[in-house]
Amino acid sequence: MRVTVYAGSSPGVSSVYAEEAAAFARELAEGGHEIVYGGGSRGLMGVLADAALVAGGRVTGVIPRSLYEAEVAHLGLSELHVVDTMHERKDLMARLGDCFVALPGGLGTVEELFEVWAWLILGHHGKPVTVLNTDGYWDGLLDLVGGIACAGFMRPDESASLVPLAKAADLFALCAAWQPPPPRWA
């Protein structure tokens, strides 16, 4: 299984974010699962890639040329795709992955998560979309999603399709039992 992971280019203020990102990456690698991510060497992205590689995993990065030229790319990956734009990056990461996981991160991580989740709801793909809810990081977002559903702007099955995880084993169980919600206009 190829797991597309979105993660911060910063480590965050708490060491628990890096610790959990590394543990998640090791668990994926030890289970024989490949990681696809944004190709960066810094922050949680770098922690994720390094931990998976040390554990013998395969890691594929996808990075826009501008970030590659700014020397933020991880050059020790199993494979690195350099693309022209952020749009191409997101599209390739989505095509390469069998499921999606957002680790703690900033605006870019949230934007990538929302885009791939919207694609699920609109029926553009049927892959699981999840968040690794390290130390309750995504609790506010999950509360917001519940409020959107309560206000009638999402169906209950749509809001429930963003699944919080505590560890990689939760992802494996989810993927084994996954049933995507019907497309929004079905």
mmCIF file with all atom_site columns, C-alpha atoms in Angstrom:
data_model
loop_
_atom_site.group_PDB
_atom_site.id
_atom_site.type_symbol
_atom_site.label_atom_id
_atom_site.label_alt_id
_atom_site.label_comp_id
_atom_site.label_asym_id
_atom_site.label_entity_id
_atom_site.label_seq_id
_atom_site.pdbx_PDB_ins_code
_atom_site.Cartn_x
_atom_site.Cartn_y
_atom_site.Cartn_z
_atom_site.occupancy
_atom_site.B_iso_or_equiv
_atom_site.pdbx_formal_charge
_atom_site.auth_seq_id
_atom_site.auth_comp_id
_atom_site.auth_asym_id
_atom_site.auth_atom_id
_atom_site.pdbx_PDB_model_num
ATOM 1   C CA . MET A 1 1   ? 0.000   0.000  0.000   1.00 0.00 ? 1   MET A CA 1
ATOM 2   C CA . ARG A 1 2   ? 1.205   3.503  -0.821  1.00 0.00 ? 2   ARG A CA 1
ATOM 3   C CA . VAL A 1 3   ? 0.292   6.024  1.863   1.00 0.00 ? 3   VAL A CA 1
ATOM 4   C CA . THR A 1 4   ? 0.257   9.680  0.855   1.00 0.00 ? 4   THR A CA 1
ATOM 5   C CA . VAL A 1 5   ? 1.181   11.730 3.911   1.00 0.00 ? 5   VAL A CA 1
ATOM 6   C CA . TYR A 1 6   ? 0.775   15.479 4.356   1.00 0.00 ? 6   TYR A CA 1
ATOM 7   C CA . ALA A 1 7   ? 2.896   16.973 7.141   1.00 0.00 ? 7   ALA A CA 1
ATOM 8   C CA . GLY A 1 8   ? 4.334   20.237 8.379   1.00 0.00 ? 8   GLY A CA 1
ATOM 9   C CA . SER A 1 9   ? 7.607   21.664 7.135   1.00 0.00 ? 9   SER A CA 1
ATOM 10  C CA . SER A 1 10  ? 8.099   22.781 10.758  1.00 0.00 ? 10  SER A CA 1
ATOM 11  C CA . PRO A 1 11  ? 8.504   20.455 13.741  1.00 0.00 ? 11  PRO A CA 1
ATOM 12  C CA . GLY A 1 12  ? 5.945   22.342 15.850  1.00 0.00 ? 12  GLY A CA 1
ATOM 13  C CA . VAL A 1 13  ? 6.518   23.413 19.459  1.00 0.00 ? 13  VAL A CA 1
ATOM 14  C CA . SER A 1 14  ? 6.007   20.036 21.130  1.00 0.00 ? 14  SER A CA 1
ATOM 15  C CA . SER A 1 15  ? 8.442   17.145 20.682  1.00 0.00 ? 15  SER A CA 1
ATOM 16  C CA . VAL A 1 16  ? 5.448   14.769 20.689  1.00 0.00 ? 16  VAL A CA 1
ATOM 17  C CA . TYR A 1 17  ? 4.687   15.735 17.063  1.00 0.00 ? 17  TYR A CA 1
ATOM 18  C CA . ALA A 1 18  ? 8.077   14.521 15.833  1.00 0.00 ? 18  ALA A CA 1
ATOM 19  C CA . GLU A 1 19  ? 7.999   11.451 18.079  1.00 0.00 ? 19  GLU A CA 1
ATOM 20  C CA . GLU A 1 20  ? 4.593   10.365 16.772  1.00 0.00 ? 20  GLU A CA 1
ATOM 21  C CA . ALA A 1 21  ? 5.487   11.167 13.137  1.00 0.00 ? 21  ALA A CA 1
ATOM 22  C CA . ALA A 1 22  ? 8.580   8.965  13.453  1.00 0.00 ? 22  ALA A CA 1
ATOM 23  C CA . ALA A 1 23  ? 6.645   6.152  15.131  1.00 0.00 ? 23  ALA A CA 1
ATOM 24  C CA . PHE A 1 24  ? 3.957   6.323  12.418  1.00 0.00 ? 24  PHE A CA 1
ATOM 25  C CA . ALA A 1 25  ? 6.612   6.206  9.663   1.00 0.00 ? 25  ALA A CA 1
ATOM 26  C CA . ARG A 1 26  ? 8.399   3.256  11.270  1.00 0.00 ? 26  ARG A CA 1
ATOM 27  C CA . GLU A 1 27  ? 5.148   1.334  11.613  1.00 0.00 ? 27  GLU A CA 1
ATOM 28  C CA . LEU A 1 28  ? 4.325   1.931  7.944   1.00 0.00 ? 28  LEU A CA 1
ATOM 29  C CA . ALA A 1 29  ? 7.811   0.926  6.807   1.00 0.00 ? 29  ALA A CA 1
ATOM 30  C CA . GLU A 1 30  ? 7.925   -2.173 8.993   1.00 0.00 ? 30  GLU A CA 1
ATOM 31  C CA . GLY A 1 31  ? 4.548   -3.197 7.560   1.00 0.00 ? 31  GLY A CA 1
ATOM 32  C CA . GLY A 1 32  ? 5.963   -2.980 4.034   1.00 0.00 ? 32  GLY A CA 1
ATOM 33  C CA . HIS A 1 33  ? 4.006   0.150  3.086   1.00 0.00 ? 33  HIS A CA 1
ATOM 34  C CA . GLU A 1 34  ? 5.479   2.929  0.965   1.00 0.00 ? 34  GLU A CA 1
ATOM 35  C CA . ILE A 1 35  ? 5.224   6.591  1.950   1.00 0.00 ? 35  ILE A CA 1
ATOM 36  C CA . VAL A 1 36  ? 4.503   9.289  -0.613  1.00 0.00 ? 36  VAL A CA 1
ATOM 37  C CA . TYR A 1 37  ? 4.979   12.811 0.714   1.00 0.00 ? 37  TYR A CA 1
ATOM 38  C CA . GLY A 1 38  ? 5.976   16.349 -0.237  1.00 0.00 ? 38  GLY A CA 1
ATOM 39  C CA . GLY A 1 39  ? 9.688   15.649 -0.595  1.00 0.00 ? 39  GLY A CA 1
ATOM 40  C CA . GLY A 1 40  ? 10.961  18.064 2.061   1.00 0.00 ? 40  GLY A CA 1
ATOM 41  C CA . SER A 1 41  ? 13.892  17.538 4.400   1.00 0.00 ? 41  SER A CA 1
ATOM 42  C CA . ARG A 1 42  ? 12.703  19.825 7.192   1.00 0.00 ? 42  ARG A CA 1
ATOM 43  C CA . GLY A 1 43  ? 10.144  19.673 9.972   1.00 0.00 ? 43  GLY A CA 1
ATOM 44  C CA . LEU A 1 44  ? 7.770   16.742 10.317  1.00 0.00 ? 44  LEU A CA 1
ATOM 45  C CA . MET A 1 45  ? 8.260   15.976 6.623   1.00 0.00 ? 45  MET A CA 1
ATOM 46  C CA . GLY A 1 46  ? 11.954  15.299 7.224   1.00 0.00 ? 46  GLY A CA 1
ATOM 47  C CA . VAL A 1 47  ? 11.271  13.347 10.422  1.00 0.00 ? 47  VAL A CA 1
ATOM 48  C CA . LEU A 1 48  ? 8.721   11.174 8.580   1.00 0.00 ? 48  LEU A CA 1
ATOM 49  C CA . ALA A 1 49  ? 11.059  10.414 5.672   1.00 0.00 ? 49  ALA A CA 1
ATOM 50  C CA . ASP A 1 50  ? 14.134  9.783  7.817   1.00 0.00 ? 50  ASP A CA 1
ATOM 51  C CA . ALA A 1 51  ? 12.321  7.416  10.208  1.00 0.00 ? 51  ALA A CA 1
ATOM 52  C CA . ALA A 1 52  ? 10.834  5.390  7.347   1.00 0.00 ? 52  ALA A CA 1
ATOM 53  C CA . LEU A 1 53  ? 14.164  5.148  5.539   1.00 0.00 ? 53  LEU A CA 1
ATOM 54  C CA . VAL A 1 54  ? 16.032  4.060  8.684   1.00 0.00 ? 54  VAL A CA 1
ATOM 55  C CA . ALA A 1 55  ? 13.370  1.365  9.159   1.00 0.00 ? 55  ALA A CA 1
ATOM 56  C CA . GLY A 1 56  ? 14.052  0.097  5.634   1.00 0.00 ? 56  GLY A CA 1
ATOM 57  C CA . GLY A 1 57  ? 10.983  1.633  4.027   1.00 0.00 ? 57  GLY A CA 1
ATOM 58  C CA . ARG A 1 58  ? 10.462  3.059  0.595   1.00 0.00 ? 58  ARG A CA 1
ATOM 59  C CA . VAL A 1 59  ? 9.818   6.812  0.499   1.00 0.00 ? 59  VAL A CA 1
ATOM 60  C CA . THR A 1 60  ? 8.776   8.777  -2.584  1.00 0.00 ? 60  THR A CA 1
ATOM 61  C CA . GLY A 1 61  ? 8.880   12.565 -2.534  1.00 0.00 ? 61  GLY A CA 1
ATOM 62  C CA . VAL A 1 62  ? 7.095   14.990 -4.830  1.00 0.00 ? 62  VAL A CA 1
ATOM 63  C CA . ILE A 1 63  ? 8.412   18.551 -4.732  1.00 0.00 ? 63  ILE A CA 1
ATOM 64  C CA . PRO A 1 64  ? 7.918   21.655 -6.864  1.00 0.00 ? 64  PRO A CA 1
ATOM 65  C CA . ARG A 1 65  ? 11.012  22.880 -8.704  1.00 0.00 ? 65  ARG A CA 1
ATOM 66  C CA . SER A 1 66  ? 11.051  26.149 -6.738  1.00 0.00 ? 66  SER A CA 1
ATOM 67  C CA . LEU A 1 67  ? 11.422  24.293 -3.427  1.00 0.00 ? 67  LEU A CA 1
ATOM 68  C CA . TYR A 1 68  ? 13.954  21.897 -4.929  1.00 0.00 ? 68  TYR A CA 1
ATOM 69  C CA . GLU A 1 69  ? 16.039  24.860 -6.086  1.00 0.00 ? 69  GLU A CA 1
ATOM 70  C CA . ALA A 1 70  ? 15.718  26.460 -2.631  1.00 0.00 ? 70  ALA A CA 1
ATOM 71  C CA . GLU A 1 71  ? 17.501  23.330 -1.331  1.00 0.00 ? 71  GLU A CA 1
ATOM 72  C CA . VAL A 1 72  ? 14.729  22.082 0.936   1.00 0.00 ? 72  VAL A CA 1
ATOM 73  C CA . ALA A 1 73  ? 14.345  18.748 -0.877  1.00 0.00 ? 73  ALA A CA 1
ATOM 74  C CA . HIS A 1 74  ? 15.305  15.499 0.844   1.00 0.00 ? 74  HIS A CA 1
ATOM 75  C CA . LEU A 1 75  ? 18.023  14.046 -1.369  1.00 0.00 ? 75  LEU A CA 1
ATOM 76  C CA . GLY A 1 76  ? 18.200  10.615 0.267   1.00 0.00 ? 76  GLY A CA 1
ATOM 77  C CA . LEU A 1 77  ? 14.779  9.328  -0.774  1.00 0.00 ? 77  LEU A CA 1
ATOM 78  C CA . SER A 1 78  ? 13.988  6.137  -2.659  1.00 0.00 ? 78  SER A CA 1
ATOM 79  C CA . GLU A 1 79  ? 12.518  8.312  -5.416  1.00 0.00 ? 79  GLU A CA 1
ATOM 80  C CA . LEU A 1 80  ? 12.088  12.076 -5.860  1.00 0.00 ? 80  LEU A CA 1
ATOM 81  C CA . HIS A 1 81  ? 9.793   13.647 -8.450  1.00 0.00 ? 81  HIS A CA 1
ATOM 82  C CA . VAL A 1 82  ? 10.505  17.300 -9.236  1.00 0.00 ? 82  VAL A CA 1
ATOM 83  C CA . VAL A 1 83  ? 7.429   18.942 -10.771 1.00 0.00 ? 83  VAL A CA 1
ATOM 84  C CA . ASP A 1 84  ? 6.777   22.461 -12.023 1.00 0.00 ? 84  ASP A CA 1
ATOM 85  C CA . THR A 1 85  ? 3.904   23.588 -9.791  1.00 0.00 ? 85  THR A CA 1
ATOM 86  C CA . MET A 1 86  ? 2.169   22.953 -6.480  1.00 0.00 ? 86  MET A CA 1
ATOM 87  C CA . HIS A 1 87  ? -0.895  21.836 -8.453  1.00 0.00 ? 87  HIS A CA 1
ATOM 88  C CA . GLU A 1 88  ? 1.175   19.171 -10.202 1.00 0.00 ? 88  GLU A CA 1
ATOM 89  C CA . ARG A 1 89  ? 2.614   18.129 -6.839  1.00 0.00 ? 89  ARG A CA 1
ATOM 90  C CA . LYS A 1 90  ? -0.811  17.633 -5.275  1.00 0.00 ? 90  LYS A CA 1
ATOM 91  C CA . ASP A 1 91  ? -2.151  15.821 -8.322  1.00 0.00 ? 91  ASP A CA 1
ATOM 92  C CA . LEU A 1 92  ? 0.779   13.389 -8.492  1.00 0.00 ? 92  LEU A CA 1
ATOM 93  C CA . MET A 1 93  ? 0.702   12.734 -4.732  1.00 0.00 ? 93  MET A CA 1
ATOM 94  C CA . ALA A 1 94  ? -3.024  11.994 -4.992  1.00 0.00 ? 94  ALA A CA 1
ATOM 95  C CA . ARG A 1 95  ? -2.557  9.651  -7.951  1.00 0.00 ? 95  ARG A CA 1
ATOM 96  C CA . LEU A 1 96  ? 0.319   7.779  -6.294  1.00 0.00 ? 96  LEU A CA 1
ATOM 97  C CA . GLY A 1 97  ? -1.423  7.168  -2.966  1.00 0.00 ? 97  GLY A CA 1
ATOM 98  C CA . ASP A 1 98  ? -3.894  4.458  -1.989  1.00 0.00 ? 98  ASP A CA 1
ATOM 99  C CA . CYS A 1 99  ? -4.971  6.476  1.064   1.00 0.00 ? 99  CYS A CA 1
ATOM 100 C CA . PHE A 1 100 ? -4.246  9.870  2.623   1.00 0.00 ? 100 PHE A CA 1
ATOM 101 C CA . VAL A 1 101 ? -3.059  10.850 6.101   1.00 0.00 ? 101 VAL A CA 1
ATOM 102 C CA . ALA A 1 102 ? -2.507  14.367 7.425   1.00 0.00 ? 102 ALA A CA 1
ATOM 103 C CA . LEU A 1 103 ? -0.046  14.691 10.280  1.00 0.00 ? 103 LEU A CA 1
ATOM 104 C CA . PRO A 1 104 ? 0.104   17.944 12.247  1.00 0.00 ? 104 PRO A CA 1
ATOM 105 C CA . GLY A 1 105 ? 1.045   20.821 9.999   1.00 0.00 ? 105 GLY A CA 1
ATOM 106 C CA . GLY A 1 106 ? 0.239   24.336 8.948   1.00 0.00 ? 106 GLY A CA 1
ATOM 107 C CA . LEU A 1 107 ? -1.857  25.953 6.279   1.00 0.00 ? 107 LEU A CA 1
ATOM 108 C CA . GLY A 1 108 ? -0.335  23.923 3.438   1.00 0.00 ? 108 GLY A CA 1
ATOM 109 C CA . THR A 1 109 ? -1.116  20.662 5.207   1.00 0.00 ? 109 THR A CA 1
ATOM 110 C CA . VAL A 1 110 ? -4.691  21.787 5.901   1.00 0.00 ? 110 VAL A CA 1
ATOM 111 C CA . GLU A 1 111 ? -5.148  22.907 2.290   1.00 0.00 ? 111 GLU A CA 1
ATOM 112 C CA . GLU A 1 112 ? -3.866  19.593 0.918   1.00 0.00 ? 112 GLU A CA 1
ATOM 113 C CA . LEU A 1 113 ? -6.086  17.659 3.339   1.00 0.00 ? 113 LEU A CA 1
ATOM 114 C CA . PHE A 1 114 ? -9.190  19.648 2.435   1.00 0.00 ? 114 PHE A CA 1
ATOM 115 C CA . GLU A 1 115 ? -8.585  19.342 -1.297  1.00 0.00 ? 115 GLU A CA 1
ATOM 116 C CA . VAL A 1 116 ? -8.169  15.552 -1.281  1.00 0.00 ? 116 VAL A CA 1
ATOM 117 C CA . TRP A 1 117 ? -11.127 15.208 1.107   1.00 0.00 ? 117 TRP A CA 1
ATOM 118 C CA . ALA A 1 118 ? -13.316 17.373 -1.150  1.00 0.00 ? 118 ALA A CA 1
ATOM 119 C CA . TRP A 1 119 ? -12.296 15.145 -4.057  1.00 0.00 ? 119 TRP A CA 1
ATOM 120 C CA . LEU A 1 120 ? -13.510 12.118 -2.059  1.00 0.00 ? 120 LEU A CA 1
ATOM 121 C CA . ILE A 1 121 ? -16.853 13.750 -1.292  1.00 0.00 ? 121 ILE A CA 1
ATOM 122 C CA . LEU A 1 122 ? -17.284 14.790 -4.925  1.00 0.00 ? 122 LEU A CA 1
ATOM 123 C CA . GLY A 1 123 ? -16.537 11.244 -6.112  1.00 0.00 ? 123 GLY A CA 1
ATOM 124 C CA . HIS A 1 124 ? -13.212 11.990 -7.848  1.00 0.00 ? 124 HIS A CA 1
ATOM 125 C CA . HIS A 1 125 ? -11.619 9.132  -5.912  1.00 0.00 ? 125 HIS A CA 1
ATOM 126 C CA . GLY A 1 126 ? -12.736 6.551  -3.346  1.00 0.00 ? 126 GLY A CA 1
ATOM 127 C CA . LYS A 1 127 ? -9.640  6.430  -1.116  1.00 0.00 ? 127 LYS A CA 1
ATOM 128 C CA . PRO A 1 128 ? -9.642  6.869  2.681   1.00 0.00 ? 128 PRO A CA 1
ATOM 129 C CA . VAL A 1 129 ? -8.804  10.349 3.998   1.00 0.00 ? 129 VAL A CA 1
ATOM 130 C CA . THR A 1 130 ? -7.512  10.491 7.562   1.00 0.00 ? 130 THR A CA 1
ATOM 131 C CA . VAL A 1 131 ? -5.715  12.593 10.151  1.00 0.00 ? 131 VAL A CA 1
ATOM 132 C CA . LEU A 1 132 ? -3.138  11.358 12.658  1.00 0.00 ? 132 LEU A CA 1
ATOM 133 C CA . ASN A 1 133 ? -4.599  13.076 15.705  1.00 0.00 ? 133 ASN A CA 1
ATOM 134 C CA . THR A 1 134 ? -1.364  13.449 17.662  1.00 0.00 ? 134 THR A CA 1
ATOM 135 C CA . ASP A 1 135 ? -2.008  14.883 21.122  1.00 0.00 ? 135 ASP A CA 1
ATOM 136 C CA . GLY A 1 136 ? -5.471  16.042 19.970  1.00 0.00 ? 136 GLY A CA 1
ATOM 137 C CA . TYR A 1 137 ? -3.966  18.270 17.252  1.00 0.00 ? 137 TYR A CA 1
ATOM 138 C CA . TRP A 1 138 ? -6.949  17.855 14.911  1.00 0.00 ? 138 TRP A CA 1
ATOM 139 C CA . ASP A 1 139 ? -9.700  18.034 17.584  1.00 0.00 ? 139 ASP A CA 1
ATOM 140 C CA . GLY A 1 140 ? -10.669 21.598 16.624  1.00 0.00 ? 140 GLY A CA 1
ATOM 141 C CA . LEU A 1 141 ? -10.983 20.633 12.967  1.00 0.00 ? 141 LEU A CA 1
ATOM 142 C CA . LEU A 1 142 ? -13.061 17.578 13.827  1.00 0.00 ? 142 LEU A CA 1
ATOM 143 C CA . ASP A 1 143 ? -15.351 19.773 15.967  1.00 0.00 ? 143 ASP A CA 1
ATOM 144 C CA . LEU A 1 144 ? -15.689 22.229 13.058  1.00 0.00 ? 144 LEU A CA 1
ATOM 145 C CA . VAL A 1 145 ? -16.610 19.392 10.690  1.00 0.00 ? 145 VAL A CA 1
ATOM 146 C CA . GLY A 1 146 ? -19.245 18.189 13.170  1.00 0.00 ? 146 GLY A CA 1
ATOM 147 C CA . GLY A 1 147 ? -20.675 21.718 13.275  1.00 0.00 ? 147 GLY A CA 1
ATOM 148 C CA . ILE A 1 148 ? -20.773 21.913 9.473   1.00 0.00 ? 148 ILE A CA 1
ATOM 149 C CA . ALA A 1 149 ? -22.709 18.642 9.400   1.00 0.00 ? 149 ALA A CA 1
ATOM 150 C CA . CYS A 1 150 ? -25.093 19.788 12.168  1.00 0.00 ? 150 CYS A CA 1
ATOM 151 C CA . ALA A 1 151 ? -25.780 22.966 10.192  1.00 0.00 ? 151 ALA A CA 1
ATOM 152 C CA . GLY A 1 152 ? -26.769 20.853 7.180   1.00 0.00 ? 152 GLY A CA 1
ATOM 153 C CA . PHE A 1 153 ? -23.836 21.642 4.882   1.00 0.00 ? 153 PHE A CA 1
ATOM 154 C CA . MET A 1 154 ? -22.497 18.078 4.911   1.00 0.00 ? 154 MET A CA 1
ATOM 155 C CA . ARG A 1 155 ? -24.218 14.739 5.062   1.00 0.00 ? 155 ARG A CA 1
ATOM 156 C CA . PRO A 1 156 ? -23.368 12.630 8.128   1.00 0.00 ? 156 PRO A CA 1
ATOM 157 C CA . ASP A 1 157 ? -21.560 10.070 5.961   1.00 0.00 ? 157 ASP A CA 1
ATOM 158 C CA . GLU A 1 158 ? -19.470 12.876 4.436   1.00 0.00 ? 158 GLU A CA 1
ATOM 159 C CA . SER A 1 159 ? -18.413 14.296 7.796   1.00 0.00 ? 159 SER A CA 1
ATOM 160 C CA . ALA A 1 160 ? -17.664 10.789 9.075   1.00 0.00 ? 160 ALA A CA 1
ATOM 161 C CA . SER A 1 161 ? -15.430 10.128 6.047   1.00 0.00 ? 161 SER A CA 1
ATOM 162 C CA . LEU A 1 162 ? -12.612 12.195 7.619   1.00 0.00 ? 162 LEU A CA 1
ATOM 163 C CA . VAL A 1 163 ? -11.288 9.580  10.005  1.00 0.00 ? 163 VAL A CA 1
ATOM 164 C CA . PRO A 1 164 ? -8.992  10.348 12.968  1.00 0.00 ? 164 PRO A CA 1
ATOM 165 C CA . LEU A 1 165 ? -6.201  7.851  13.675  1.00 0.00 ? 165 LEU A CA 1
ATOM 166 C CA . ALA A 1 166 ? -4.052  7.261  16.733  1.00 0.00 ? 166 ALA A CA 1
ATOM 167 C CA . LYS A 1 167 ? -1.450  5.038  15.015  1.00 0.00 ? 167 LYS A CA 1
ATOM 168 C CA . ALA A 1 168 ? -0.658  3.281  11.747  1.00 0.00 ? 168 ALA A CA 1
ATOM 169 C CA . ALA A 1 169 ? -2.480  0.100  12.823  1.00 0.00 ? 169 ALA A CA 1
ATOM 170 C CA . ASP A 1 170 ? -5.700  2.143  12.795  1.00 0.00 ? 170 ASP A CA 1
ATOM 171 C CA . LEU A 1 171 ? -5.008  3.021  9.148   1.00 0.00 ? 171 LEU A CA 1
ATOM 172 C CA . PHE A 1 172 ? -4.500  -0.629 8.213   1.00 0.00 ? 172 PHE A CA 1
ATOM 173 C CA . ALA A 1 173 ? -7.816  -1.596 9.824   1.00 0.00 ? 173 ALA A CA 1
ATOM 174 C CA . LEU A 1 174 ? -9.619  1.316  8.154   1.00 0.00 ? 174 LEU A CA 1
ATOM 175 C CA . CYS A 1 175 ? -8.283  0.471  4.699   1.00 0.00 ? 175 CYS A CA 1
ATOM 176 C CA . ALA A 1 176 ? -9.280  -3.179 5.086   1.00 0.00 ? 176 ALA A CA 1
ATOM 177 C CA . ALA A 1 177 ? -12.894 -2.208 5.850   1.00 0.00 ? 177 ALA A CA 1
ATOM 178 C CA . TRP A 1 178 ? -13.137 1.025  3.806   1.00 0.00 ? 178 TRP A CA 1
ATOM 179 C CA . GLN A 1 179 ? -16.391 1.947  2.111   1.00 0.00 ? 179 GLN A CA 1
ATOM 180 C CA . PRO A 1 180 ? -16.356 5.458  0.601   1.00 0.00 ? 180 PRO A CA 1
ATOM 181 C CA . PRO A 1 181 ? -19.407 7.667  1.010   1.00 0.00 ? 181 PRO A CA 1
ATOM 182 C CA . PRO A 1 182 ? -21.615 7.958  -2.082  1.00 0.00 ? 182 PRO A CA 1
ATOM 183 C CA . PRO A 1 183 ? -20.579 10.869 -4.305  1.00 0.00 ? 183 PRO A CA 1
ATOM 184 C CA . ARG A 1 184 ? -22.061 14.214 -3.280  1.00 0.00 ? 184 ARG A CA 1
ATOM 185 C CA . TRP A 1 185 ? -24.465 14.377 -6.198  1.00 0.00 ? 185 TRP A CA 1
ATOM 186 C CA . ALA A 1 186 ? -25.473 10.698 -6.176  1.00 0.00 ? 186 ALA A CA 1
#
